[in-house]
PDB file of C-alpha atoms in Angstrom:
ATOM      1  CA  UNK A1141     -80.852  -3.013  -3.181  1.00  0.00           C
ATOM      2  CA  UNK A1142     -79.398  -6.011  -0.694  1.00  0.00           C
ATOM      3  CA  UNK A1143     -77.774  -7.456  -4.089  1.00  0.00           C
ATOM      4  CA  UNK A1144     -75.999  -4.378  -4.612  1.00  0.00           C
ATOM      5  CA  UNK A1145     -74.793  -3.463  -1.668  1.00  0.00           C
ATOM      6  CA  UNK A1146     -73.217  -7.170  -0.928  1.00  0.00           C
ATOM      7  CA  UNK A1147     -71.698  -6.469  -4.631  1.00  0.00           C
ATOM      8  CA  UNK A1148     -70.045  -3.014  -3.563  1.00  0.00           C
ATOM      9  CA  UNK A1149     -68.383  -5.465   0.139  1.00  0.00           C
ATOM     10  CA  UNK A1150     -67.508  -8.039  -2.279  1.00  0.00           C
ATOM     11  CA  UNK A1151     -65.653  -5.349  -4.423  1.00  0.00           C
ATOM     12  CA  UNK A1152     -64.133  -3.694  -1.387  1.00  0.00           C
ATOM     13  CA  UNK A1153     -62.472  -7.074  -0.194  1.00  0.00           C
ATOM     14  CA  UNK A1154     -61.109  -7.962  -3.400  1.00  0.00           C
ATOM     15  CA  UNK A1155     -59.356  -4.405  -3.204  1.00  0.00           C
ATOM     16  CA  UNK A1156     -58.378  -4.795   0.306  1.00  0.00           C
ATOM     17  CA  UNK A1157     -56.853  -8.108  -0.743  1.00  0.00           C
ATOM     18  CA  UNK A1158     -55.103  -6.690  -3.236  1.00  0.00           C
ATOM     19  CA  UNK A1159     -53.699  -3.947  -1.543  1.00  0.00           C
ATOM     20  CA  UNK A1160     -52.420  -6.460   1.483  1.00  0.00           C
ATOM     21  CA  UNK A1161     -50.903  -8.472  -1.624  1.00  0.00           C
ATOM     22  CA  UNK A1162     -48.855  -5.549  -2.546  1.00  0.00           C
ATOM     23  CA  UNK A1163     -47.717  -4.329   0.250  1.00  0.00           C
ATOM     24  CA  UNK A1164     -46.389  -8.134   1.252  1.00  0.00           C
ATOM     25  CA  UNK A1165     -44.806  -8.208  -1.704  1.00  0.00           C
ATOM     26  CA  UNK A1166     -43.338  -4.790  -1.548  1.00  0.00           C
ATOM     27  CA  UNK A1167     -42.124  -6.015   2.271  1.00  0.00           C
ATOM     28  CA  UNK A1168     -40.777  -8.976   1.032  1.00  0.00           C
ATOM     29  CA  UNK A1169     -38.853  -6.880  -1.552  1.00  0.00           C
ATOM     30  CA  UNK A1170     -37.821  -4.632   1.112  1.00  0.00           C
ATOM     31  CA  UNK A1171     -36.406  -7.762   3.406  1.00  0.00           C
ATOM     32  CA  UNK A1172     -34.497  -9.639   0.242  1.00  0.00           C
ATOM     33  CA  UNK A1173     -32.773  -6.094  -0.231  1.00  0.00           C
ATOM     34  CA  UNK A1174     -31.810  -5.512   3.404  1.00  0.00           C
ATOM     35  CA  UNK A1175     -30.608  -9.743   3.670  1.00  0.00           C
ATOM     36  CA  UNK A1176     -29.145  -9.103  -0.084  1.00  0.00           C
ATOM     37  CA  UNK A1177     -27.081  -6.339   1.099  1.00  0.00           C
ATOM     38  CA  UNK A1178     -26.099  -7.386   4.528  1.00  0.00           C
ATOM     39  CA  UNK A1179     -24.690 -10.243   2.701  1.00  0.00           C
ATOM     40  CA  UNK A1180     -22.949  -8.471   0.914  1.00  0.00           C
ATOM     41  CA  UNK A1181     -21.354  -6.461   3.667  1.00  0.00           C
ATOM     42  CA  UNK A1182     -20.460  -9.503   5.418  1.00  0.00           C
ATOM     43  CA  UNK A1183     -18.813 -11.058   2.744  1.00  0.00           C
ATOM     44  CA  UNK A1184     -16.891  -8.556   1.954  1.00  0.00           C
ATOM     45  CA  UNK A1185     -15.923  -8.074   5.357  1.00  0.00           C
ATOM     46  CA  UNK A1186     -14.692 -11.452   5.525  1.00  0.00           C
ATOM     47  CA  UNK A1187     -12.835 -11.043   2.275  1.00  0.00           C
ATOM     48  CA  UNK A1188     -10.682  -8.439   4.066  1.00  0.00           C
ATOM     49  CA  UNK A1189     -10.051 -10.213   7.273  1.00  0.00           C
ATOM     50  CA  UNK A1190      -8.498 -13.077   5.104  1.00  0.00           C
ATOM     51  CA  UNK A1191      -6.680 -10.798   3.202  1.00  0.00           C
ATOM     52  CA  UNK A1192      -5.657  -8.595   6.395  1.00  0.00           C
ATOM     53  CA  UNK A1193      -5.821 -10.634   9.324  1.00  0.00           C
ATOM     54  CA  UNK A1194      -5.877  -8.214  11.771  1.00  0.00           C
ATOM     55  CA  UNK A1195      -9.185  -6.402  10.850  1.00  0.00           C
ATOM     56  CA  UNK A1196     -10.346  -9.207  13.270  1.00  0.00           C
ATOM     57  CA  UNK A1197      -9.310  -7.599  16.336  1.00  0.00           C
ATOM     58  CA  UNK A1198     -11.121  -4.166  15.568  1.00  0.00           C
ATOM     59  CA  UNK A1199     -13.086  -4.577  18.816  1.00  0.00           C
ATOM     60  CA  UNK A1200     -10.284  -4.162  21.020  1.00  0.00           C
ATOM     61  CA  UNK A1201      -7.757  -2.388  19.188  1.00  0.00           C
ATOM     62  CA  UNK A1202      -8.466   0.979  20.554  1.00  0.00           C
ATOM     63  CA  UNK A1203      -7.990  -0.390  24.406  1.00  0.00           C
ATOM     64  CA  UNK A1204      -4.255  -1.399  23.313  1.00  0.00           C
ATOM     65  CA  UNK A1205      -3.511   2.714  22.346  1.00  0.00           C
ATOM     66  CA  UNK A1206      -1.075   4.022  25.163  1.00  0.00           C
ATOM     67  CA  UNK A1207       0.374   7.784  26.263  1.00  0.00           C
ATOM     68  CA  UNK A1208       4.315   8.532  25.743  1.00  0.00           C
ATOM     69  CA  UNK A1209       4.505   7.245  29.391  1.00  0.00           C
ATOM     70  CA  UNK A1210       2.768   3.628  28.660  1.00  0.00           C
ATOM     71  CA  UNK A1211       4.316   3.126  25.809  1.00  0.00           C
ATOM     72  CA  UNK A1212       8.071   3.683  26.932  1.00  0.00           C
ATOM     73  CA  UNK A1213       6.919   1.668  30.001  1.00  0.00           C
ATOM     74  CA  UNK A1214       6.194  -1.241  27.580  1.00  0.00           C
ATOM     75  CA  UNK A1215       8.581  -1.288  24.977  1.00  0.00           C
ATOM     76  CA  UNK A1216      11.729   0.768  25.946  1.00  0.00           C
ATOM     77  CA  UNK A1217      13.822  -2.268  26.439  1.00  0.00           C
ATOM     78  CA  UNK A1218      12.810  -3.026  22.495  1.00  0.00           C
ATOM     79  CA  UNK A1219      13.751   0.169  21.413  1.00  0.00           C
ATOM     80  CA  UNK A1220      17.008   0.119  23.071  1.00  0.00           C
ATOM     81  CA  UNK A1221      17.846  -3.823  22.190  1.00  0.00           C
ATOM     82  CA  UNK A1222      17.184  -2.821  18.301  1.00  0.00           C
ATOM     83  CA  UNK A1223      18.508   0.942  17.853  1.00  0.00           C
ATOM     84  CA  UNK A1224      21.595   1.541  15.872  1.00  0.00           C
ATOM     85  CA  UNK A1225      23.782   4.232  15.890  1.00  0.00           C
ATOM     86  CA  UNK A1226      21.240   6.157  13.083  1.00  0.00           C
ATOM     87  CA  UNK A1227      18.290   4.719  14.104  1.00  0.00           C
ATOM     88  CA  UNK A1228      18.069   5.705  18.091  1.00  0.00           C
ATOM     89  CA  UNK A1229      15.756   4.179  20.110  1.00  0.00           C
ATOM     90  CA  UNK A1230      13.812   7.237  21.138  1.00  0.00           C
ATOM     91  CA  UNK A1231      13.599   7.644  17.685  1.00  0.00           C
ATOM     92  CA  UNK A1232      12.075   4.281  17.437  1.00  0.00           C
ATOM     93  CA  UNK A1233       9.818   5.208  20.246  1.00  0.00           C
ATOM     94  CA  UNK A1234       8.835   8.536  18.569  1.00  0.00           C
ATOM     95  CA  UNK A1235       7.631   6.952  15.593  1.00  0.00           C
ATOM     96  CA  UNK A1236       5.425   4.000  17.305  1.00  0.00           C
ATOM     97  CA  UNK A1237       3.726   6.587  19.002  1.00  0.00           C
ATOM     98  CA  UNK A1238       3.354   9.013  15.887  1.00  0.00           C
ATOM     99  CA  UNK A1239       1.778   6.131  13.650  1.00  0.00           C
ATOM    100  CA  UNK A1240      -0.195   4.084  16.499  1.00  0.00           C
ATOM    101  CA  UNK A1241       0.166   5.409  20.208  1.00  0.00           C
ATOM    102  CA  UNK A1242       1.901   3.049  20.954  1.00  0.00           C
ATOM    103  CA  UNK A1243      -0.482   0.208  19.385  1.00  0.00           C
ATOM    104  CA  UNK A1244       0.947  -3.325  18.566  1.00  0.00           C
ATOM    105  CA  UNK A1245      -2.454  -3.824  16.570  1.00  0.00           C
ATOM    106  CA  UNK A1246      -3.047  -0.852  15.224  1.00  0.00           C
ATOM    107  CA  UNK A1247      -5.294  -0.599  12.299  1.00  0.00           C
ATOM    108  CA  UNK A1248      -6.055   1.395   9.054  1.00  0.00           C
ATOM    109  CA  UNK A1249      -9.511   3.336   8.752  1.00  0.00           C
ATOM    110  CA  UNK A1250     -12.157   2.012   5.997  1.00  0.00           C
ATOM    111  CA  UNK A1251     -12.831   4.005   3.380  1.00  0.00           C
ATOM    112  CA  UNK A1252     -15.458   3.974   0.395  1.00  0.00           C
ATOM    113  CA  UNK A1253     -14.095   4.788  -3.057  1.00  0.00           C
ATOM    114  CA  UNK A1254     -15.556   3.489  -6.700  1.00  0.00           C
ATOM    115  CA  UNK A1255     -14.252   0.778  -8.701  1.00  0.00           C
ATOM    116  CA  UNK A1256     -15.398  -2.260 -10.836  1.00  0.00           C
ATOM    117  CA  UNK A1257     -14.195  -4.735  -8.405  1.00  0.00           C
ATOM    118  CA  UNK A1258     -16.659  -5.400  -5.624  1.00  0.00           C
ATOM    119  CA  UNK A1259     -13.661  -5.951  -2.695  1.00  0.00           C
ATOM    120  CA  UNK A1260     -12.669  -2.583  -3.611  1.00  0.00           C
ATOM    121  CA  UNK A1261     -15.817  -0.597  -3.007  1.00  0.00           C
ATOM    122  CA  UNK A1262     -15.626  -0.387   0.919  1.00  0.00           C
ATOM    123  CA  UNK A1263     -11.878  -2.166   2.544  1.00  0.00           C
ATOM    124  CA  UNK A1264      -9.223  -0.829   4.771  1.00  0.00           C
ATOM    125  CA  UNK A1265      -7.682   2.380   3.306  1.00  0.00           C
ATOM    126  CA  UNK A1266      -3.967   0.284   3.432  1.00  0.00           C
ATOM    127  CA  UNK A1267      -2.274  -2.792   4.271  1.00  0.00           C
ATOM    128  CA  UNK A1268      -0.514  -1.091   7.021  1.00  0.00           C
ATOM    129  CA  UNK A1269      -0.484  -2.902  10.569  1.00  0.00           C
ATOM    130  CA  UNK A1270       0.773  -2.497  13.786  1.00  0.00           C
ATOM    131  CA  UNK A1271       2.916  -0.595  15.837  1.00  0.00           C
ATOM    132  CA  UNK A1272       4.947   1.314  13.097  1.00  0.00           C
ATOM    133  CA  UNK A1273       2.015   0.652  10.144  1.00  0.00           C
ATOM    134  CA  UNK A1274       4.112  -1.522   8.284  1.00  0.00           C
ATOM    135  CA  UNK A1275       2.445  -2.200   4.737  1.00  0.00           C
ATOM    136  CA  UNK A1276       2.806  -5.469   3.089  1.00  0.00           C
ATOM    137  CA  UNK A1277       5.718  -4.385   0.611  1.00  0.00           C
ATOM    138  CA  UNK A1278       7.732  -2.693   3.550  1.00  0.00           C
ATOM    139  CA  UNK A1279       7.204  -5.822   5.382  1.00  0.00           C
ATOM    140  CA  UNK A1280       8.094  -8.161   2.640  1.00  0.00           C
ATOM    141  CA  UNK A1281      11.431  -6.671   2.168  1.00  0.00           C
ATOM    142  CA  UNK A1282      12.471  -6.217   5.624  1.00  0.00           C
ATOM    143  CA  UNK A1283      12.431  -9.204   6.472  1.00  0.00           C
ATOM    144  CA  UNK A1284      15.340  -9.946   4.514  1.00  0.00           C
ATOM    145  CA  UNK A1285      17.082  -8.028   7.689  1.00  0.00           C
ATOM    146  CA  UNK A1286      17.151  -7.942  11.420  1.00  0.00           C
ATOM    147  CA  UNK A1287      19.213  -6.190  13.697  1.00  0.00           C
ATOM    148  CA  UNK A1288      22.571  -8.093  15.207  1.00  0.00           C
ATOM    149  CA  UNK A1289      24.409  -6.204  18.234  1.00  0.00           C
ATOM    150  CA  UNK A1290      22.691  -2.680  17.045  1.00  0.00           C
ATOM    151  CA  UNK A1291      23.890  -3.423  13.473  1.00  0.00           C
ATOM    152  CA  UNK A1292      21.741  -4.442  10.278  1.00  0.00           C
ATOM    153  CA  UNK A1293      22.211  -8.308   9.215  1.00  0.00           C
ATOM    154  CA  UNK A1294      20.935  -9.557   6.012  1.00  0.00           C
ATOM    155  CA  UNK A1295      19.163 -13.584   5.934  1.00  0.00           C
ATOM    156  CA  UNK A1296      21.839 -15.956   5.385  1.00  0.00           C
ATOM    157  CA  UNK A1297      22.973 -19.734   6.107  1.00  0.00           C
ATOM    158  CA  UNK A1298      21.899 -21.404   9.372  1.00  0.00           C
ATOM    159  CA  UNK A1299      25.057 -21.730  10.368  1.00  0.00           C
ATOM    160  CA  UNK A1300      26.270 -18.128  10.535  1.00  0.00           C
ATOM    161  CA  UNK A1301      25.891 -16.756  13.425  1.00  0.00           C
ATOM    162  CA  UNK A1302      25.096 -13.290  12.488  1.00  0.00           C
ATOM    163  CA  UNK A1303      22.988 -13.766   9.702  1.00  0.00           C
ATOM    164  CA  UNK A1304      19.371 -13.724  10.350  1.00  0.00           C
ATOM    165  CA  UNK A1305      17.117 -16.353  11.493  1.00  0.00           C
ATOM    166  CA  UNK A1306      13.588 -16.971  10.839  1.00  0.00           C
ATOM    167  CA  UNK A1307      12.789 -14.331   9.759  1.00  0.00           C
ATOM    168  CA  UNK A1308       9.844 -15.842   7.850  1.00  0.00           C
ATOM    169  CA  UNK A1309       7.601 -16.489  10.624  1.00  0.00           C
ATOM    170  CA  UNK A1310       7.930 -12.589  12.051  1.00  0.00           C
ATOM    171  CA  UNK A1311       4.587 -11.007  12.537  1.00  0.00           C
ATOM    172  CA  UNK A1312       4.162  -7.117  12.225  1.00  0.00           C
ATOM    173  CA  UNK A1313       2.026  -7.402  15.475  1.00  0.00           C
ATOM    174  CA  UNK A1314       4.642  -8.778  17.704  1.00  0.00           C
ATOM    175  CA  UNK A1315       6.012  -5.483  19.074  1.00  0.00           C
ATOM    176  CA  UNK A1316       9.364  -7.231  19.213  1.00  0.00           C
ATOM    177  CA  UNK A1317       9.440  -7.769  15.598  1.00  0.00           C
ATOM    178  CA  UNK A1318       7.826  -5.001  14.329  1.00  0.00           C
ATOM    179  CA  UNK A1319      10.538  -2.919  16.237  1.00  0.00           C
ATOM    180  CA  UNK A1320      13.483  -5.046  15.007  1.00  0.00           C
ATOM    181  CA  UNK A1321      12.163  -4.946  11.047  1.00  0.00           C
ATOM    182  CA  UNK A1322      11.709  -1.235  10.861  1.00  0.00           C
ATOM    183  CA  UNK A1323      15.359  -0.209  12.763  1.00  0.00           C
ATOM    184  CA  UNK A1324      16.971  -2.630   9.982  1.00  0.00           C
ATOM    185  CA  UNK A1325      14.634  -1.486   6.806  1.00  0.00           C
ATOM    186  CA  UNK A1326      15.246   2.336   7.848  1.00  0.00           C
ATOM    187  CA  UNK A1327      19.005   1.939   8.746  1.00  0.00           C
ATOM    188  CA  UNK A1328      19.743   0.285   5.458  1.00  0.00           C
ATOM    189  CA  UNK A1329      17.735   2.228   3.174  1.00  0.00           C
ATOM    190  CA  UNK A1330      18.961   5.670   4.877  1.00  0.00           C
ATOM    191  CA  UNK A1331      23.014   4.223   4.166  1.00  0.00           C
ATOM    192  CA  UNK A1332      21.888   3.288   1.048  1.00  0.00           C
ATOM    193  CA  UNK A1333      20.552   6.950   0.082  1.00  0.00           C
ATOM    194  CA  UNK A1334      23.175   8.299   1.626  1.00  0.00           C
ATOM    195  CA  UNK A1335      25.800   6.295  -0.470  1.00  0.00           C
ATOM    196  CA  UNK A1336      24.509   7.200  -3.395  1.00  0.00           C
ATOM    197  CA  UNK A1337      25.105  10.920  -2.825  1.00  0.00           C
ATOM    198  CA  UNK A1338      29.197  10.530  -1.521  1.00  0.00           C
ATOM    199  CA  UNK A1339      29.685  14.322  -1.800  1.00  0.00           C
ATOM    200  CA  UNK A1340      26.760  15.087   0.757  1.00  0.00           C
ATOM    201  CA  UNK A1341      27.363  15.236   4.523  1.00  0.00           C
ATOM    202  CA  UNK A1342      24.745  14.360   6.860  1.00  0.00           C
ATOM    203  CA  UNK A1343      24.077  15.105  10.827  1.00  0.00           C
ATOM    204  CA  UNK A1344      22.246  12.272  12.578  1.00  0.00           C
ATOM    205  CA  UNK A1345      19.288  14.593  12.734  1.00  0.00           C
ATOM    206  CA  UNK A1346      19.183  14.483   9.071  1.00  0.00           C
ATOM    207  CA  UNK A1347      19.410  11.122   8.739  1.00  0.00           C
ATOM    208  CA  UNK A1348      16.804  10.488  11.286  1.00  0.00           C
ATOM    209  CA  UNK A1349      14.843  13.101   9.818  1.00  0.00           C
ATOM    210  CA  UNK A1350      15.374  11.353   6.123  1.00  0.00           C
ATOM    211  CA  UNK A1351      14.281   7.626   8.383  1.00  0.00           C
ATOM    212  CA  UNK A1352      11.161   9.520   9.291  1.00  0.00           C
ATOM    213  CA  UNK A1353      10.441  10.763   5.102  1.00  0.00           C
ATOM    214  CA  UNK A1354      11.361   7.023   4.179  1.00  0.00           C
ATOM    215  CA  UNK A1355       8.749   5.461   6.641  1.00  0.00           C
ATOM    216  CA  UNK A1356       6.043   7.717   6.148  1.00  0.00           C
ATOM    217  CA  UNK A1357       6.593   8.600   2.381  1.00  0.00           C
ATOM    218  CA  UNK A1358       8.650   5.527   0.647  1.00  0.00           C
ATOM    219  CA  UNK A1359      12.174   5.744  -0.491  1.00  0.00           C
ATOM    220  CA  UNK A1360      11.353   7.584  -3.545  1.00  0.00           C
ATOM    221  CA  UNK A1361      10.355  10.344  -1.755  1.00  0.00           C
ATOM    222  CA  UNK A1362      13.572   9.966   0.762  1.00  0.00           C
ATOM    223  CA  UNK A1363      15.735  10.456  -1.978  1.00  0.00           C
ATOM    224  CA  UNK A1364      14.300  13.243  -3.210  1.00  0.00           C
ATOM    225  CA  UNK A1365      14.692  14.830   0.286  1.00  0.00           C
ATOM    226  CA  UNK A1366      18.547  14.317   0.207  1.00  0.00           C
ATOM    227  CA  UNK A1367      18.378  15.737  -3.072  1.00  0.00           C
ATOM    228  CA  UNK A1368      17.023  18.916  -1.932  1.00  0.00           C
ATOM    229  CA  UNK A1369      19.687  18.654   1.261  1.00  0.00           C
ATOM    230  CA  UNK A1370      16.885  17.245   3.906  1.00  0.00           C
ATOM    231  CA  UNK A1371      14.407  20.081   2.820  1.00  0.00           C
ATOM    232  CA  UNK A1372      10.723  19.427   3.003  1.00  0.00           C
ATOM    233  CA  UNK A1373       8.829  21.560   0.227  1.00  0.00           C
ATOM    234  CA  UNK A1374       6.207  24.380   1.070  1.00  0.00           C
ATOM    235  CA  UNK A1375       2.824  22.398   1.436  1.00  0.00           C
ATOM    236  CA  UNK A1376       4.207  18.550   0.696  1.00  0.00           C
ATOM    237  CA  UNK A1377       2.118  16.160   1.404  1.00  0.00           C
ATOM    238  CA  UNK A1378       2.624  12.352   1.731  1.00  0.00           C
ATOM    239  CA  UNK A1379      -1.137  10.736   1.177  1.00  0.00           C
ATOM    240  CA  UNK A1380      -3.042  12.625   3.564  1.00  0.00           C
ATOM    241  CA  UNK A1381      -0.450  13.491   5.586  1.00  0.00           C
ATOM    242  CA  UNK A1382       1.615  17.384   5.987  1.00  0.00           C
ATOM    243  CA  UNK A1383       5.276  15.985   5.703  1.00  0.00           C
ATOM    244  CA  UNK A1384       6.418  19.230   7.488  1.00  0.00           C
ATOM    245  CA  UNK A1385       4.148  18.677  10.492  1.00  0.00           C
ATOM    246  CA  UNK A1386       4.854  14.815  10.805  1.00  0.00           C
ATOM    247  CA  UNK A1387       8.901  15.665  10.949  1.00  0.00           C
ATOM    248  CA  UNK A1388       7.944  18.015  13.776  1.00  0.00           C
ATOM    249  CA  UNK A1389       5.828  15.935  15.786  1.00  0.00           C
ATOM    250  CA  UNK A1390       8.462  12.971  15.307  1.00  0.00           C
ATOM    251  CA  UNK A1391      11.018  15.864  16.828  1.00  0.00           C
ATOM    252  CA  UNK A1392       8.839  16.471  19.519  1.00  0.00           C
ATOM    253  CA  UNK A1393       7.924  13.070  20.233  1.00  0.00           C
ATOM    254  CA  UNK A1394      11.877  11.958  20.177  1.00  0.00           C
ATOM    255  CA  UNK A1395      13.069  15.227  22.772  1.00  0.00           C
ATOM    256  CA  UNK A1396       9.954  13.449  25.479  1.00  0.00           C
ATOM    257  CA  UNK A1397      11.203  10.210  25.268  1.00  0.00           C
ATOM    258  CA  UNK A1398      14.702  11.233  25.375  1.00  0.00           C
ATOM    259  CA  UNK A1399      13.513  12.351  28.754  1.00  0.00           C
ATOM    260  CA  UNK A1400      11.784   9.060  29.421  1.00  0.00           C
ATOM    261  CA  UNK A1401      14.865   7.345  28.951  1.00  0.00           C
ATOM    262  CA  UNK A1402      17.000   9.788  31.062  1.00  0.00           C
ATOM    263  CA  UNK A1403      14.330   8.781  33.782  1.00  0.00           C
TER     264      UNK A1403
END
């Protein structure tokens, strides 16, 4: 009777044992998953931040968003040193507050979307940044230009005085450059629309209005506006964005800080 029962607690340890086995295994499964994936996360994070610099400053970008008010307090003199006689400056300030309130670091959201390459799976939505979202092709071709005495320049000899200067080290988070590169970029590529099309006649509203299609759509899409004489089509979208409702926000937006200025 004694021999059997120490049989049947010698049986019951060796299944406790084996049940705390499992389950430290099945823990230990469960922490290389959570340190496997958070490894993942981070390296991918850091992937982006190398590829997009900015991502960096996430923490504090929202603290650098500003009303119509704060943002005209800040950069007015930037709009008004870099307008031209198309691209105004409270249309300058209109847009920097319709793409980042008025944000020199503005960022892109994240998104999730499927693809075979692992850096694809979860990054920034676009490799637009700053003030006027300026994505890496927009930026690498306006810096060919800068603006000269409220006129477009193009990169040239260091000897000419109106050509452009470094123009190579300009950052899209500098507010001073990020203002400067979009007046030339929209300027020119609105004149250059324009000139292709020598019968058609255009208001300043419509070319500002074509500026705004060009920024937030590409220049495709710009001349396919002055094709269709500066109408926007029932329902058109740009990404994720109603082009109809941008063009009237960027009216609104322009009519307040035309006030700002007059102030």
């Amino acid at each position: 009777m004694t021999a059997a029962v120490h049989s049947g607690v010698r049986l019951s340890g060796r299944r406790s044992r084996k049940k705390n086995r499992r389950l430290r295994w099945k823990l230990a499964a469960l922490r290389f998953c959570v340190i496997g994936i958070a490894g993942l996360f981070a390296v991918n994070y850091l992937y982006q931040v190398v590829r997009k610099p900015v991502e960096i400053l996430a923490p504090v970008s929202a603290a650098l968003a500003k009303n119509p008010h704060a943002t005209w307090q800040n950069y007015g003199h930037l709009f008004l040193e870099h307008s031209t006689h198309i691209i105004s400056s409270d249309f300058l300030a209109a847009l920097a507050q319709a793409e980042s309130d008025g944000n020199p670091i503005a960022r892109t959201y994240w998104r999730w979307q499927w693809s075979w390459s692992p850096f694809e799976i979860y990054r920034p939505a676009s490799s637009a940044v700053g003030m006027f979202q300026i994505t890496d092709g927009t930026f690498a071709e306006s810096r060919q230009y800068c603006i000269r005495d409220h006129a477009v320049a193009s990169a040239g000899s260091w000897h000419d005085l109106n050509a452009c200067w470094f123009n190579s080290l300009y950052a899209r988070v500098l507010p001073s450059h990020a203002t400067e590169l979009t007046a030339a970029y929209l300027h020119r590529k609105v004149n250059e629309i324009l000139s292709a099309r020598p019968g058609a006649k255009a208001t300043l509203e419509q070319k500002q209005r074509l500026a705004a299609v060009i920024h937030l759509c590409g220049a495709k899409r710009g001349e396919s506006f002055a094709a269709r004489r500066f109408r926007v089509k029932t329902g058109e979208l740009c990404g994720s964005h109603d082009l109809r409702r941008y063009l009237q926000k960027i009216e609104l937006l322009k009519k307040h800080f035309s006030r700002l200025a007059g102030n």
